[in-house]
Coordinates of C-alpha atoms in Angstrom, one line a residue:
X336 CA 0.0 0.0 0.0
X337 CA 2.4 2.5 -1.3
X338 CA -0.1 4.9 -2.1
X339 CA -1.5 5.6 0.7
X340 CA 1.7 6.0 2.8
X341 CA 2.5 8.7 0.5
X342 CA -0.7 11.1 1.4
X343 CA -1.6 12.2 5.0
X344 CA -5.1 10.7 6.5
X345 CA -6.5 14.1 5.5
X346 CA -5.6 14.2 2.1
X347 CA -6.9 11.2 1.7
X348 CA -10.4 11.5 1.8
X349 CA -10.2 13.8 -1.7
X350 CA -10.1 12.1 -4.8
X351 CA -8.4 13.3 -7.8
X352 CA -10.0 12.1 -11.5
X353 CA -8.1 12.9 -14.2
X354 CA -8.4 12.5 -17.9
X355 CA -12.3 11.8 -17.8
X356 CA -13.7 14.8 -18.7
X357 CA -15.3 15.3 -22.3
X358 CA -14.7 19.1 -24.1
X359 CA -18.4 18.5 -25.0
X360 CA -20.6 17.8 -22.0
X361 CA -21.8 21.2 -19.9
X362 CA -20.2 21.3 -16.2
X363 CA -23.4 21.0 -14.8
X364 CA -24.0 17.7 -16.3
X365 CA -20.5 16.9 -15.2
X366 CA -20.6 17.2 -12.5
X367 CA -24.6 15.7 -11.5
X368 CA -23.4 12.4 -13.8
X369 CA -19.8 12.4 -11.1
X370 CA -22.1 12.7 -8.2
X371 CA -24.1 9.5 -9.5
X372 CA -20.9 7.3 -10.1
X373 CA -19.2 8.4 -6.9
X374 CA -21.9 8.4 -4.3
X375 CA -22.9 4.9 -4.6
X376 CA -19.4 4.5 -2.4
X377 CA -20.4 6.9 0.2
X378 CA -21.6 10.2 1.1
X379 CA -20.0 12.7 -1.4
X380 CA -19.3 16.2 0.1
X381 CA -18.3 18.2 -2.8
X382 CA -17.2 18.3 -6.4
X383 CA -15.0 20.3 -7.9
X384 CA -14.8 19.9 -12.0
X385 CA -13.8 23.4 -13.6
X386 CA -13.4 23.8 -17.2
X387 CA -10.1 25.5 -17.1
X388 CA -7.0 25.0 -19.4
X389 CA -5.1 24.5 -16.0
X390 CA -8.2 21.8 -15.0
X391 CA -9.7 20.4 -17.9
X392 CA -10.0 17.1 -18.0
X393 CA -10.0 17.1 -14.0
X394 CA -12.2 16.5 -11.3
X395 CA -11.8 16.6 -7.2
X396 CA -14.7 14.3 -5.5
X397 CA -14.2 14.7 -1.9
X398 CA -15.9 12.4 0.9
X399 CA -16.2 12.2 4.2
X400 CA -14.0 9.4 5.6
X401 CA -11.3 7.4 4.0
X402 CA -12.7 3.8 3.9
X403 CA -15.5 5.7 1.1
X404 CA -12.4 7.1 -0.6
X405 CA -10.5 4.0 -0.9
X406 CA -13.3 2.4 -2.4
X407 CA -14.2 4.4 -4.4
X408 CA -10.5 4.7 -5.8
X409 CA -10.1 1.0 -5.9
X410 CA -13.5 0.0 -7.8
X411 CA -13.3 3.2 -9.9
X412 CA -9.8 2.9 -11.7
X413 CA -9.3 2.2 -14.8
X414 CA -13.4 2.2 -15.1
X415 CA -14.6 3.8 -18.9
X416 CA -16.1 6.8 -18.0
X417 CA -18.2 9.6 -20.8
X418 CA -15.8 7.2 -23.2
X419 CA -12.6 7.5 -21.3
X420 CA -10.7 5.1 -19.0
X421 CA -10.5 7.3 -15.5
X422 CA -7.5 7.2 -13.5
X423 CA -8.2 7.8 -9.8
X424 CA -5.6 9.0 -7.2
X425 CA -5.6 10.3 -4.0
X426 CA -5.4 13.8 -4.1
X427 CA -2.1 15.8 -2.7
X428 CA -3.7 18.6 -0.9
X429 CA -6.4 18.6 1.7
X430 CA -10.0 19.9 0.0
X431 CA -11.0 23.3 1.4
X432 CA -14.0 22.3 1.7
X433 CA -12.8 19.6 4.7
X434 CA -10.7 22.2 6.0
X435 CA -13.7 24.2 6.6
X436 CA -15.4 21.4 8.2
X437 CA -12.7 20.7 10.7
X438 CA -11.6 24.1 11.7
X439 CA -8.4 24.1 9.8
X440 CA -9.0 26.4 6.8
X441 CA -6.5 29.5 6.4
X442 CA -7.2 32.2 3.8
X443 CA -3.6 32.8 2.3
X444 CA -2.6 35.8 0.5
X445 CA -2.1 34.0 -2.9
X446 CA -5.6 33.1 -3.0
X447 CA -7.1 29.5 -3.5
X448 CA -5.7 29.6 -7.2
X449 CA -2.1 31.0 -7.2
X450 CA -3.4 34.1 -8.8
X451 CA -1.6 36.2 -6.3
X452 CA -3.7 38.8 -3.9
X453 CA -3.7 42.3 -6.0
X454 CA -5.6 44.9 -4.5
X455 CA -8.2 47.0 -6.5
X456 CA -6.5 50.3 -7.5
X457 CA -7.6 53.9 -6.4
X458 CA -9.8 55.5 -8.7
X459 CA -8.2 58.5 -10.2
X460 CA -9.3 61.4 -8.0
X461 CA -12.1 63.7 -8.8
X462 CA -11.5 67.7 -8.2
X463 CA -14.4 68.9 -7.8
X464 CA -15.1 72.7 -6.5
X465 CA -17.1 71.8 -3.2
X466 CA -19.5 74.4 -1.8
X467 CA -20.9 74.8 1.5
X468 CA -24.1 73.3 2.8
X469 CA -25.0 76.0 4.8
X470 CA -25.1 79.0 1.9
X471 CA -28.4 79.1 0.3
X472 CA -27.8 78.4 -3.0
X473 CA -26.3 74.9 -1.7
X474 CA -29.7 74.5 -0.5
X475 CA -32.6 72.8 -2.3
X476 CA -35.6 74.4 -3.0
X477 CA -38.5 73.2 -0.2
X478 CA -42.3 72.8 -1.9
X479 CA -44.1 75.2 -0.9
X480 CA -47.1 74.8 1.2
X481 CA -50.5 75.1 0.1
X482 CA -52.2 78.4 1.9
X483 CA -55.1 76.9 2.0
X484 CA -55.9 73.6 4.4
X485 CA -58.9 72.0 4.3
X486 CA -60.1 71.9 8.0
X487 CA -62.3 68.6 8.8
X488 CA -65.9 69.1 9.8
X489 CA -67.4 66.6 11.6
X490 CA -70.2 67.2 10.2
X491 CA -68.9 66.1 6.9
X492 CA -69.3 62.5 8.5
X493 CA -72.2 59.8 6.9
X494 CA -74.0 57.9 9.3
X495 CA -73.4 53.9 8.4
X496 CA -76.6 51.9 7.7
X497 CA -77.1 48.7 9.4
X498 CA -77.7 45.6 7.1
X499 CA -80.9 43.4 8.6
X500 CA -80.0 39.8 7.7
X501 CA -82.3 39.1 10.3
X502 CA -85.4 39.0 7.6

């Protein structure tokens, strides 16, 4: 079991597919028909199939425990898959998504994909002649009120009728 010396206990509940994927199919469908071939091993926490230049043709299934991963390794290499024989491997980095779950999860600088942190540049400032709020021409124009209100009578009220449903 030379493989799985290799890999810490952590690592080893992701599974790495590689070489599986079609240019054709649509992620979403990827990913639902990976879901339906890995979870009949065990519960599957998360998928990760992007459709990158770096990633394409690879998936990340990542499960809960090891014994599901193991399995699921075991039975599913070498198995024809969308056409292609898939060759399963442990993966050799711990999923985020298990970091999360555990407590472990660090946000680095160079972000989850190596693109490097690069913050947003300033926008170029704006001069702009500000004026004071307090001068009146700062000020907006208020409606102005009506000269007239209408006063309420109460002897504009109607008396309500009574309906007999008694009859």
């Amino acid at each position: 079991m030379k493989l799985a010396r290799r890999f810490s206990p952590s690592h080893r509940t992701k599974l790495s597919m590689l070489r599986t994927s079609s240019a054709k199919i649509k992620k979403p469908d990827l990913r639902t028909a990976l879901y339906l071939l890995f979870s009949t091993y065990g519960p599957v926490l998360d998928i990760v199939a992007l459709k990158t230049m770096k990633m394409r043709g690879q998936a990340h299934i990542v499960y809960r425990d090891i014994q599901t991963s193991t399995q699921a390794l075991r039975a599913l290499n070498g198995f024809e898959f969308l056409g292609l024989p898939m060759k399963v491997e442990y993966a050799k980095s711990k999923s985020h998504f298990v970091a999360k779950l555990d407590g472990t999860f660090k946000i680095t600088r160079d972000g989850c994909c190596g693109q490097g942190f690069r913050p947003t540049p300033k926008p170029p400032a704006i001069e702009r002649t500000t004026e004071r709020a307090d001068t009146p021409e700062s000020r907006g124009q208020k409606r102005p009120r009506d000269a007239e209100e209408e006063s309420e009578d109460d002897d504009s009220d109607v008396a309500m009728e009574e309906d007999s449903d008694d009859e």
